[in-house]
mmCIF file of C-alpha atoms in Angstrom:
data_model
loop_
_atom_site.group_PDB
_atom_site.id
_atom_site.type_symbol
_atom_site.label_atom_id
_atom_site.label_comp_id
_atom_site.label_asym_id
_atom_site.label_seq_id
_atom_site.Cartn_x
_atom_site.Cartn_y
_atom_site.Cartn_z
ATOM 1 C CA UNK B 1 61.956 -329.643 -159.784
ATOM 2 C CA UNK B 2 62.339 -325.964 -160.735
ATOM 3 C CA UNK B 3 58.551 -325.698 -161.029
ATOM 4 C CA UNK B 4 58.056 -326.997 -157.459
ATOM 5 C CA UNK B 5 60.682 -324.571 -156.137
ATOM 6 C CA UNK B 6 58.979 -321.688 -157.962
ATOM 7 C CA UNK B 7 55.563 -322.525 -156.473
ATOM 8 C CA UNK B 8 57.079 -322.908 -153.004
ATOM 9 C CA UNK B 9 58.917 -319.574 -153.294
ATOM 10 C CA UNK B 10 55.707 -317.847 -154.413
ATOM 11 C CA UNK B 11 53.790 -319.237 -151.431
ATOM 12 C CA UNK B 12 56.486 -318.089 -149.021
ATOM 13 C CA UNK B 13 56.625 -314.662 -150.657
ATOM 14 C CA UNK B 14 52.826 -314.297 -150.484
ATOM 15 C CA UNK B 15 52.881 -315.343 -146.815
ATOM 16 C CA UNK B 16 55.570 -312.741 -146.088
ATOM 17 C CA UNK B 17 53.563 -310.017 -147.834
ATOM 18 C CA UNK B 18 50.372 -310.902 -145.961
ATOM 19 C CA UNK B 19 52.236 -311.051 -142.645
ATOM 20 C CA UNK B 20 53.830 -307.648 -143.265
ATOM 21 C CA UNK B 21 50.506 -306.070 -144.160
ATOM 22 C CA UNK B 22 48.634 -307.616 -141.219
ATOM 23 C CA UNK B 23 51.353 -306.738 -138.699
ATOM 24 C CA UNK B 24 51.306 -303.092 -139.752
ATOM 25 C CA UNK B 25 47.505 -303.064 -139.859
ATOM 26 C CA UNK B 26 47.297 -304.184 -136.240
ATOM 27 C CA UNK B 27 49.959 -301.789 -135.017
ATOM 28 C CA UNK B 28 48.473 -298.735 -136.700
ATOM 29 C CA UNK B 29 44.939 -299.807 -135.768
ATOM 30 C CA UNK B 30 45.946 -299.364 -132.143
ATOM 31 C CA UNK B 31 47.345 -295.878 -132.768
ATOM 32 C CA UNK B 32 44.128 -294.867 -134.575
ATOM 33 C CA UNK B 33 41.928 -296.169 -131.769
ATOM 34 C CA UNK B 34 43.973 -294.343 -129.143
ATOM 35 C CA UNK B 35 43.859 -291.073 -131.083
ATOM 36 C CA UNK B 36 40.133 -291.358 -131.709
ATOM 37 C CA UNK B 37 39.408 -292.252 -128.088
ATOM 38 C CA UNK B 38 41.683 -289.547 -126.623
ATOM 39 C CA UNK B 39 38.791 -287.545 -125.103
ATOM 40 C CA UNK B 40 37.612 -290.582 -123.125
ATOM 41 C CA UNK B 41 41.156 -291.700 -122.283
ATOM 42 C CA UNK B 42 41.862 -288.200 -121.014
ATOM 43 C CA UNK B 43 38.887 -288.344 -118.637
ATOM 44 C CA UNK B 44 39.773 -291.820 -117.368
ATOM 45 C CA UNK B 45 43.530 -291.425 -116.898
ATOM 46 C CA UNK B 46 44.064 -287.669 -116.526
ATOM 47 C CA UNK B 47 40.969 -286.297 -114.777
ATOM 48 C CA UNK B 48 40.872 -282.535 -114.448
ATOM 49 C CA UNK B 49 38.301 -279.849 -113.820
ATOM 50 C CA UNK B 50 39.146 -278.631 -117.330
ATOM 51 C CA UNK B 51 38.287 -281.228 -120.022
ATOM 52 C CA UNK B 52 40.752 -279.564 -122.403
ATOM 53 C CA UNK B 53 43.615 -280.280 -119.983
ATOM 54 C CA UNK B 54 42.628 -283.956 -119.837
ATOM 55 C CA UNK B 55 42.481 -284.089 -123.627
ATOM 56 C CA UNK B 56 45.911 -282.476 -123.963
ATOM 57 C CA UNK B 57 47.380 -284.978 -121.509
ATOM 58 C CA UNK B 58 45.925 -287.873 -123.524
ATOM 59 C CA UNK B 59 47.354 -286.456 -126.751
ATOM 60 C CA UNK B 60 50.721 -285.901 -125.038
ATOM 61 C CA UNK B 61 50.820 -289.629 -124.290
ATOM 62 C CA UNK B 62 49.989 -290.311 -127.949
ATOM 63 C CA UNK B 63 52.920 -288.057 -128.868
ATOM 64 C CA UNK B 64 55.201 -289.995 -126.519
ATOM 65 C CA UNK B 65 54.425 -293.128 -128.548
ATOM 66 C CA UNK B 66 55.439 -291.320 -131.736
ATOM 67 C CA UNK B 67 58.590 -289.939 -130.128
ATOM 68 C CA UNK B 68 59.605 -293.489 -129.132
ATOM 69 C CA UNK B 69 59.418 -294.696 -132.740
ATOM 70 C CA UNK B 70 62.926 -293.614 -133.834
ATOM 71 C CA UNK B 71 64.435 -295.290 -130.785
ATOM 72 C CA UNK B 72 62.486 -298.450 -131.654
ATOM 73 C CA UNK B 73 63.875 -298.250 -135.167
ATOM 74 C CA UNK B 74 67.409 -298.027 -133.790
ATOM 75 C CA UNK B 75 66.980 -300.817 -131.224
ATOM 76 C CA UNK B 76 65.025 -303.257 -133.358
ATOM 77 C CA UNK B 77 67.012 -302.309 -136.474
ATOM 78 C CA UNK B 78 70.196 -303.229 -134.629
ATOM 79 C CA UNK B 79 68.565 -306.480 -133.534
ATOM 80 C CA UNK B 80 67.490 -307.153 -137.135
ATOM 81 C CA UNK B 81 71.029 -306.564 -138.389
ATOM 82 C CA UNK B 82 72.562 -308.870 -135.777
ATOM 83 C CA UNK B 83 69.944 -311.615 -135.469
ATOM 84 C CA UNK B 84 67.902 -311.307 -138.653
ATOM 85 C CA UNK B 85 64.746 -309.488 -139.750
ATOM 86 C CA UNK B 86 62.364 -312.258 -138.772
ATOM 87 C CA UNK B 87 63.312 -312.355 -135.041
ATOM 88 C CA UNK B 88 63.123 -308.540 -134.919
ATOM 89 C CA UNK B 89 59.679 -308.581 -136.512
ATOM 90 C CA UNK B 90 58.476 -311.269 -134.122
ATOM 91 C CA UNK B 91 59.834 -309.251 -131.199
ATOM 92 C CA UNK B 92 58.039 -306.103 -132.380
ATOM 93 C CA UNK B 93 54.721 -307.926 -132.791
ATOM 94 C CA UNK B 94 55.048 -309.439 -129.302
ATOM 95 C CA UNK B 95 55.873 -306.012 -127.853
ATOM 96 C CA UNK B 96 52.841 -304.448 -129.506
ATOM 97 C CA UNK B 97 50.565 -307.295 -128.477
ATOM 98 C CA UNK B 98 51.752 -307.165 -124.870
ATOM 99 C CA UNK B 99 51.379 -303.388 -124.721
ATOM 100 C CA UNK B 100 47.916 -303.406 -126.270
ATOM 101 C CA UNK B 101 46.675 -306.213 -124.042
ATOM 102 C CA UNK B 102 48.046 -304.540 -120.922
ATOM 103 C CA UNK B 103 46.371 -301.242 -121.838
ATOM 104 C CA UNK B 104 43.061 -303.064 -122.305
ATOM 105 C CA UNK B 105 43.204 -304.260 -118.695
ATOM 106 C CA UNK B 106 44.823 -301.146 -117.227
ATOM 107 C CA UNK B 107 42.997 -299.735 -114.186
ATOM 108 C CA UNK B 108 41.998 -296.075 -114.441
ATOM 109 C CA UNK B 109 42.947 -293.069 -112.323
ATOM 110 C CA UNK B 110 39.851 -293.621 -110.161
ATOM 111 C CA UNK B 111 41.113 -297.101 -109.266
ATOM 112 C CA UNK B 112 44.875 -296.660 -108.716
ATOM 113 C CA UNK B 113 45.528 -292.933 -108.969
ATOM 114 C CA UNK B 114 48.551 -291.495 -110.776
ATOM 115 C CA UNK B 115 50.047 -294.959 -111.263
ATOM 116 C CA UNK B 116 47.444 -295.505 -114.009
ATOM 117 C CA UNK B 117 48.834 -292.579 -116.006
ATOM 118 C CA UNK B 118 52.433 -293.711 -115.461
ATOM 119 C CA UNK B 119 51.629 -297.242 -116.620
ATOM 120 C CA UNK B 120 49.771 -295.896 -119.649
ATOM 121 C CA UNK B 121 52.781 -293.788 -120.611
ATOM 122 C CA UNK B 122 55.162 -296.743 -120.242
ATOM 123 C CA UNK B 123 52.929 -299.005 -122.308
ATOM 124 C CA UNK B 124 52.570 -296.372 -125.040
ATOM 125 C CA UNK B 125 56.372 -296.087 -125.121
ATOM 126 C CA UNK B 126 56.558 -299.866 -125.552
ATOM 127 C CA UNK B 127 54.084 -299.643 -128.425
ATOM 128 C CA UNK B 128 55.997 -296.764 -130.004
ATOM 129 C CA UNK B 129 59.220 -298.764 -129.844
ATOM 130 C CA UNK B 130 57.383 -301.652 -131.471
ATOM 131 C CA UNK B 131 56.057 -299.611 -134.389
ATOM 132 C CA UNK B 132 59.441 -297.989 -134.916
ATOM 133 C CA UNK B 133 60.966 -301.418 -135.388
ATOM 134 C CA UNK B 134 58.109 -303.121 -137.205
ATOM 135 C CA UNK B 135 57.438 -300.748 -140.051
ATOM 136 C CA UNK B 136 60.933 -300.317 -141.522
ATOM 137 C CA UNK B 137 61.982 -303.895 -140.750
ATOM 138 C CA UNK B 138 58.961 -305.313 -142.561
ATOM 139 C CA UNK B 139 59.734 -303.220 -145.633
ATOM 140 C CA UNK B 140 63.390 -304.272 -145.645
ATOM 141 C CA UNK B 141 62.433 -307.915 -145.040
ATOM 142 C CA UNK B 142 60.078 -307.848 -148.029
ATOM 143 C CA UNK B 143 62.679 -306.104 -150.200
ATOM 144 C CA UNK B 144 65.276 -308.721 -149.307
ATOM 145 C CA UNK B 145 62.887 -311.556 -150.146
ATOM 146 C CA UNK B 146 61.478 -310.157 -153.387
ATOM 147 C CA UNK B 147 62.560 -310.460 -156.964
ATOM 148 C CA UNK B 148 63.827 -307.282 -158.591
ATOM 149 C CA UNK B 149 60.726 -307.155 -160.805
ATOM 150 C CA UNK B 150 58.280 -307.221 -157.856
ATOM 151 C CA UNK B 151 60.279 -305.410 -155.175
ATOM 152 C CA UNK B 152 58.320 -302.135 -155.359
ATOM 153 C CA UNK B 153 54.950 -303.864 -155.363
ATOM 154 C CA UNK B 154 55.835 -306.217 -152.516
ATOM 155 C CA UNK B 155 57.289 -303.478 -150.310
ATOM 156 C CA UNK B 156 54.151 -301.351 -150.730
ATOM 157 C CA UNK B 157 52.045 -303.719 -148.607
ATOM 158 C CA UNK B 158 53.230 -302.545 -145.166
ATOM 159 C CA UNK B 159 52.115 -299.005 -146.086
ATOM 160 C CA UNK B 160 48.808 -300.397 -147.315
ATOM 161 C CA UNK B 161 48.442 -302.202 -143.974
ATOM 162 C CA UNK B 162 49.140 -298.972 -142.089
ATOM 163 C CA UNK B 163 46.408 -297.111 -143.936
ATOM 164 C CA UNK B 164 43.949 -299.964 -143.477
ATOM 165 C CA UNK B 165 44.790 -300.011 -139.745
ATOM 166 C CA UNK B 166 43.981 -296.318 -139.426
ATOM 167 C CA UNK B 167 40.729 -296.767 -141.340
ATOM 168 C CA UNK B 168 39.680 -299.813 -139.301
ATOM 169 C CA UNK B 169 40.493 -298.116 -135.993
ATOM 170 C CA UNK B 170 38.467 -295.045 -136.894
ATOM 171 C CA UNK B 171 35.599 -297.126 -138.265
ATOM 172 C CA UNK B 172 35.372 -299.377 -135.193
ATOM 173 C CA UNK B 173 35.347 -296.368 -132.848
ATOM 174 C CA UNK B 174 32.672 -294.689 -134.964
ATOM 175 C CA UNK B 175 30.582 -297.852 -135.086
ATOM 176 C CA UNK B 176 30.642 -298.411 -131.328
ATOM 177 C CA UNK B 177 30.031 -294.755 -130.523
ATOM 178 C CA UNK B 178 26.890 -294.887 -132.676
ATOM 179 C CA UNK B 179 25.657 -298.282 -131.445
ATOM 180 C CA UNK B 180 26.173 -297.766 -127.709
ATOM 181 C CA UNK B 181 24.717 -295.153 -125.410
ATOM 182 C CA UNK B 182 27.145 -292.416 -124.347
ATOM 183 C CA UNK B 183 27.396 -293.852 -120.836
ATOM 184 C CA UNK B 184 27.995 -297.425 -122.027
ATOM 185 C CA UNK B 185 30.526 -296.271 -124.616
ATOM 186 C CA UNK B 186 32.510 -294.289 -122.047
ATOM 187 C CA UNK B 187 32.496 -296.989 -119.363
ATOM 188 C CA UNK B 188 33.128 -300.237 -121.254
ATOM 189 C CA UNK B 189 32.800 -299.504 -124.999
#
């Protein structure tokens, strides 16, 4: 009976580790893609006669997502303390997924004017809140569900996922920018 419990606990622990790594990979992938695509995002959402101004506006929105992270940590950390880590993690993944999907279908400045920029800012705030809650909560969740001997190893996987997300985001942007023509890349790529 102890053997069956041990196998079951190992499977659950492995599933938790994989989930923590994948969740952080996806969240940081989005931040890497946004940062890499900032010149194009700037042109589409913050058009200006000066391309540098458009680029700065796009990076300012990226910064807004980072500024929202501590607030996300407070809000989702409070939720995790009151309702449990798992519901907080699920909430953060849903928030990130909703924000990312909405940005994918967001009309540009040419289509709806300044509302496009406002919506982009709000969605980036939502994503920032999500990351602020996801990253620390996943580490704490793994620490709480790990044996003392494997706690350090198990809690390292969210950081690994973050790095992989950044690498994947940069690699995908590089791949598509090299495969597509400049016009195709900037319009639908």
